[in-house]
GROMACS .gro file of C-alpha atoms in nm:
model
  238
    1UNK     CA    1   2.153  -2.471   0.271
    2UNK     CA    2   2.464  -2.460   0.526
    3UNK     CA    3   2.663  -2.180   0.515
    4UNK     CA    4   2.955  -2.371   0.426
    5UNK     CA    5   2.735  -2.487   0.113
    6UNK     CA    6   2.649  -2.150   0.008
    7UNK     CA    7   3.018  -2.060   0.011
    8UNK     CA    8   3.137  -2.313  -0.208
    9UNK     CA    9   2.852  -2.234  -0.441
   10UNK     CA   10   2.929  -1.869  -0.509
   11UNK     CA   11   3.294  -1.928  -0.441
   12UNK     CA   12   3.370  -2.227  -0.631
   13UNK     CA   13   3.785  -2.069  -0.644
   14UNK     CA   14   3.768  -2.056  -0.289
   15UNK     CA   15   3.723  -1.736  -0.089
   16UNK     CA   16   3.863  -1.559   0.259
   17UNK     CA   17   3.510  -1.575   0.439
   18UNK     CA   18   3.586  -1.685   0.816
   19UNK     CA   19   3.337  -1.703   1.081
   20UNK     CA   20   3.450  -1.646   1.461
   21UNK     CA   21   3.198  -1.612   1.729
   22UNK     CA   22   2.912  -1.692   1.508
   23UNK     CA   23   3.007  -1.360   1.296
   24UNK     CA   24   3.091  -1.415   0.914
   25UNK     CA   25   3.289  -1.193   0.714
   26UNK     CA   26   3.531  -1.182   0.437
   27UNK     CA   27   3.488  -1.171   0.058
   28UNK     CA   28   3.534  -1.359  -0.256
   29UNK     CA   29   3.597  -1.374  -0.666
   30UNK     CA   30   3.242  -1.278  -0.834
   31UNK     CA   31   3.211  -1.168  -1.179
   32UNK     CA   32   3.562  -1.044  -1.219
   33UNK     CA   33   3.511  -0.864  -0.931
   34UNK     CA   34   3.495  -0.936  -0.539
   35UNK     CA   35   3.165  -1.020  -0.337
   36UNK     CA   36   3.213  -0.896  -0.003
   37UNK     CA   37   2.994  -1.109   0.290
   38UNK     CA   38   2.892  -1.034   0.613
   39UNK     CA   39   2.697  -1.204   0.842
   40UNK     CA   40   2.548  -1.451   1.126
   41UNK     CA   41   2.576  -1.820   1.141
   42UNK     CA   42   2.494  -2.082   1.391
   43UNK     CA   43   2.161  -1.922   1.531
   44UNK     CA   44   2.404  -1.698   1.696
   45UNK     CA   45   2.238  -1.407   1.895
   46UNK     CA   46   2.339  -1.028   1.804
   47UNK     CA   47   2.475  -0.809   2.063
   48UNK     CA   48   2.675  -0.472   2.101
   49UNK     CA   49   3.007  -0.623   2.009
   50UNK     CA   50   2.891  -0.834   1.708
   51UNK     CA   51   2.670  -0.508   1.572
   52UNK     CA   52   3.048  -0.316   1.617
   53UNK     CA   53   3.224  -0.577   1.465
   54UNK     CA   54   2.947  -0.657   1.141
   55UNK     CA   55   2.936  -0.268   1.112
   56UNK     CA   56   3.326  -0.189   1.108
   57UNK     CA   57   3.331  -0.498   0.835
   58UNK     CA   58   3.057  -0.286   0.620
   59UNK     CA   59   3.235   0.058   0.630
   60UNK     CA   60   3.570  -0.126   0.561
   61UNK     CA   61   3.371  -0.238   0.241
   62UNK     CA   62   3.306   0.188   0.147
   63UNK     CA   63   3.609   0.291   0.240
   64UNK     CA   64   3.750   0.118  -0.024
   65UNK     CA   65   3.528   0.296  -0.256
   66UNK     CA   66   3.467   0.006  -0.546
   67UNK     CA   67   3.107  -0.029  -0.515
   68UNK     CA   68   3.162  -0.419  -0.444
   69UNK     CA   69   2.809  -0.572  -0.369
   70UNK     CA   70   2.784  -0.695   0.009
   71UNK     CA   71   2.570  -1.005   0.038
   72UNK     CA   72   2.436  -1.016   0.410
   73UNK     CA   73   2.416  -1.397   0.483
   74UNK     CA   74   2.179  -1.465   0.816
   75UNK     CA   75   2.130  -1.738   1.047
   76UNK     CA   76   2.087  -1.582   1.384
   77UNK     CA   77   1.888  -1.594   1.729
   78UNK     CA   78   1.747  -1.278   1.807
   79UNK     CA   79   1.908  -0.995   1.917
   80UNK     CA   80   2.139  -1.064   2.263
   81UNK     CA   81   1.905  -1.073   2.566
   82UNK     CA   82   2.159  -1.009   2.850
   83UNK     CA   83   2.204  -0.693   3.104
   84UNK     CA   84   2.530  -0.594   2.977
   85UNK     CA   85   2.408  -0.571   2.612
   86UNK     CA   86   2.105  -0.384   2.713
   87UNK     CA   87   2.303  -0.126   2.989
   88UNK     CA   88   2.524  -0.036   2.679
   89UNK     CA   89   2.237   0.056   2.470
   90UNK     CA   90   2.207  -0.245   2.211
   91UNK     CA   91   1.884  -0.080   2.041
   92UNK     CA   92   2.152   0.194   1.916
   93UNK     CA   93   2.458  -0.027   1.810
   94UNK     CA   94   2.172  -0.258   1.610
   95UNK     CA   95   2.061   0.103   1.468
   96UNK     CA   96   2.432   0.164   1.380
   97UNK     CA   97   2.459  -0.138   1.181
   98UNK     CA   98   2.155  -0.101   0.983
   99UNK     CA   99   2.255   0.273   0.880
  100UNK     CA  100   2.609   0.134   0.793
  101UNK     CA  101   2.420  -0.119   0.500
  102UNK     CA  102   2.214   0.211   0.376
  103UNK     CA  103   2.497   0.393   0.384
  104UNK     CA  104   2.647   0.151   0.179
  105UNK     CA  105   2.423   0.127  -0.039
  106UNK     CA  106   2.356   0.502  -0.090
  107UNK     CA  107   2.739   0.488  -0.216
  108UNK     CA  108   2.649   0.254  -0.481
  109UNK     CA  109   2.730  -0.111  -0.325
  110UNK     CA  110   2.419  -0.321  -0.363
  111UNK     CA  111   2.336  -0.503  -0.082
  112UNK     CA  112   2.151  -0.846  -0.044
  113UNK     CA  113   1.997  -1.019   0.251
  114UNK     CA  114   1.997  -1.418   0.212
  115UNK     CA  115   1.828  -1.580   0.463
  116UNK     CA  116   1.931  -1.918   0.474
  117UNK     CA  117   1.796  -2.048   0.874
  118UNK     CA  118   1.663  -1.844   1.152
  119UNK     CA  119   1.639  -1.500   1.265
  120UNK     CA  120   1.412  -1.298   1.461
  121UNK     CA  121   1.361  -0.914   1.587
  122UNK     CA  122   1.639  -0.698   1.599
  123UNK     CA  123   1.888  -0.908   1.472
  124UNK     CA  124   1.668  -1.013   1.151
  125UNK     CA  125   1.529  -0.629   1.120
  126UNK     CA  126   1.918  -0.485   1.161
  127UNK     CA  127   2.080  -0.721   0.908
  128UNK     CA  128   1.881  -0.857   0.620
  129UNK     CA  129   1.619  -0.646   0.625
  130UNK     CA  130   1.848  -0.332   0.654
  131UNK     CA  131   1.937  -0.422   0.291
  132UNK     CA  132   1.779  -0.333  -0.023
  133UNK     CA  133   1.627  -0.667  -0.102
  134UNK     CA  134   1.626  -1.013   0.118
  135UNK     CA  135   1.614  -1.357  -0.046
  136UNK     CA  136   1.584  -1.675   0.074
  137UNK     CA  137   1.654  -2.037   0.066
  138UNK     CA  138   1.408  -2.310   0.124
  139UNK     CA  139   1.389  -2.415   0.527
  140UNK     CA  140   1.452  -2.048   0.620
  141UNK     CA  141   1.284  -1.922   0.902
  142UNK     CA  142   1.282  -1.573   0.991
  143UNK     CA  143   1.041  -1.365   1.219
  144UNK     CA  144   1.038  -0.977   1.343
  145UNK     CA  145   0.869  -1.143   1.665
  146UNK     CA  146   0.746  -1.490   1.724
  147UNK     CA  147   0.381  -1.593   1.828
  148UNK     CA  148   0.467  -1.698   2.189
  149UNK     CA  149   0.673  -1.345   2.215
  150UNK     CA  150   0.346  -1.168   2.074
  151UNK     CA  151   0.093  -1.338   2.279
  152UNK     CA  152   0.324  -1.229   2.589
  153UNK     CA  153   0.297  -0.874   2.471
  154UNK     CA  154  -0.060  -0.865   2.332
  155UNK     CA  155  -0.191  -1.091   2.655
  156UNK     CA  156  -0.349  -1.235   2.339
  157UNK     CA  157  -0.387  -1.659   2.364
  158UNK     CA  158  -0.155  -1.837   2.137
  159UNK     CA  159  -0.394  -2.050   1.971
  160UNK     CA  160  -0.611  -1.676   1.888
  161UNK     CA  161  -0.274  -1.560   1.740
  162UNK     CA  162  -0.221  -1.927   1.540
  163UNK     CA  163  -0.559  -1.887   1.420
  164UNK     CA  164  -0.516  -1.510   1.276
  165UNK     CA  165  -0.205  -1.609   1.151
  166UNK     CA  166  -0.338  -1.803   0.905
  167UNK     CA  167  -0.465  -1.522   0.750
  168UNK     CA  168  -0.262  -1.235   0.858
  169UNK     CA  169   0.038  -1.273   0.735
  170UNK     CA  170   0.202  -0.931   0.794
  171UNK     CA  171   0.265  -1.062   1.169
  172UNK     CA  172   0.269  -1.412   1.080
  173UNK     CA  173   0.649  -1.579   1.120
  174UNK     CA  174   0.773  -1.809   0.865
  175UNK     CA  175   0.943  -1.755   0.555
  176UNK     CA  176   0.631  -1.782   0.322
  177UNK     CA  177   0.441  -1.520   0.492
  178UNK     CA  178   0.728  -1.301   0.466
  179UNK     CA  179   0.748  -1.353   0.090
  180UNK     CA  180   0.382  -1.263   0.072
  181UNK     CA  181   0.408  -0.925   0.281
  182UNK     CA  182   0.714  -0.870   0.043
  183UNK     CA  183   0.993  -0.855   0.284
  184UNK     CA  184   1.120  -1.151   0.111
  185UNK     CA  185   1.163  -1.136  -0.254
  186UNK     CA  186   1.228  -1.468  -0.375
  187UNK     CA  187   1.304  -1.804  -0.245
  188UNK     CA  188   1.600  -1.941  -0.396
  189UNK     CA  189   1.610  -2.265  -0.561
  190UNK     CA  190   1.881  -2.489  -0.407
  191UNK     CA  191   1.932  -2.720  -0.728
  192UNK     CA  192   2.043  -2.442  -0.962
  193UNK     CA  193   2.382  -2.255  -0.973
  194UNK     CA  194   2.363  -2.024  -0.666
  195UNK     CA  195   2.593  -1.768  -0.812
  196UNK     CA  196   2.381  -1.719  -1.110
  197UNK     CA  197   2.074  -1.679  -0.919
  198UNK     CA  198   2.254  -1.430  -0.645
  199UNK     CA  199   2.382  -1.230  -0.983
  200UNK     CA  200   2.046  -1.219  -1.136
  201UNK     CA  201   1.907  -1.077  -0.833
  202UNK     CA  202   2.211  -0.818  -0.784
  203UNK     CA  203   2.161  -0.708  -1.172
  204UNK     CA  204   1.769  -0.640  -1.107
  205UNK     CA  205   1.779  -0.471  -0.781
  206UNK     CA  206   1.491  -0.225  -0.797
  207UNK     CA  207   1.616   0.203  -0.774
  208UNK     CA  208   1.363   0.218  -0.504
  209UNK     CA  209   1.257  -0.017  -0.185
  210UNK     CA  210   0.927  -0.158  -0.339
  211UNK     CA  211   0.871  -0.448  -0.066
  212UNK     CA  212   0.514  -0.280   0.014
  213UNK     CA  213   0.385  -0.268  -0.344
  214UNK     CA  214   0.493  -0.624  -0.379
  215UNK     CA  215   0.306  -0.727  -0.027
  216UNK     CA  216  -0.027  -0.530  -0.200
  217UNK     CA  217   0.034  -0.702  -0.512
  218UNK     CA  218   0.091  -1.061  -0.303
  219UNK     CA  219  -0.205  -1.011  -0.071
  220UNK     CA  220   0.001  -0.983   0.241
  221UNK     CA  221  -0.054  -0.638   0.294
  222UNK     CA  222  -0.481  -0.636   0.227
  223UNK     CA  223  -0.507  -0.323   0.465
  224UNK     CA  224  -0.208  -0.117   0.362
  225UNK     CA  225  -0.339   0.129   0.106
  226UNK     CA  226  -0.669   0.162   0.384
  227UNK     CA  227  -0.403   0.289   0.642
  228UNK     CA  228  -0.156   0.472   0.379
  229UNK     CA  229  -0.471   0.677   0.240
  230UNK     CA  230  -0.535   0.775   0.639
  231UNK     CA  231  -0.205   0.855   0.685
  232UNK     CA  232  -0.223   1.108   0.396
  233UNK     CA  233  -0.572   1.253   0.514
  234UNK     CA  234  -0.418   1.311   0.866
  235UNK     CA  235  -0.139   1.480   0.719
  236UNK     CA  236  -0.382   1.738   0.567
  237UNK     CA  237  -0.595   1.802   0.807
  238UNK     CA  238  -0.275   1.929   0.971
   0.00000   0.00000   0.00000
């Protein structure tokens, strides 16, 4: 589904959501109240200016104090790889954006990510993964880091990484792998009413972050319990 189709399905009576320079912002009527929408469209890279604008939009919703749910709709590139953005401290801007979403969640605003296209690296982590839960639509292609980039960082051959990714979803890209690791809670059905599915997910949002538990249950984090146990043992040893 495209963003236009998503918005039409969510807000058949109309909405105020706009897209400017690839940044999504606005709201529409939803179950007798409002649903705020922020995000990135058109495979747009997220830089310092975009992070600031999205953070402002989130904080504007929080300042209203009405616990409006926030949908973070994402079809982005990674963070913007420009000299200007890096010199200005892009990592801090991305962290600020993520913190605004965590603040909204703490203030009682249900936050839900919706990945409907591509997203990667810092842009993915600071938006969709910073929500209480993340759902996807078929055809979405999220990744924390694509395999060619992993190969450059680790110096491992790409073909070896591709083979490893078949059995190790924790670092492999793609929607299915994100579901297996628990990062994506569920994949929505585009043939069913989208507003009803989004409402159901919001109503069932867990009180705590349970992505690690979901990943273990789905077999996407096969050594997570072993590592957690080792961390506990190391902490006890001082």
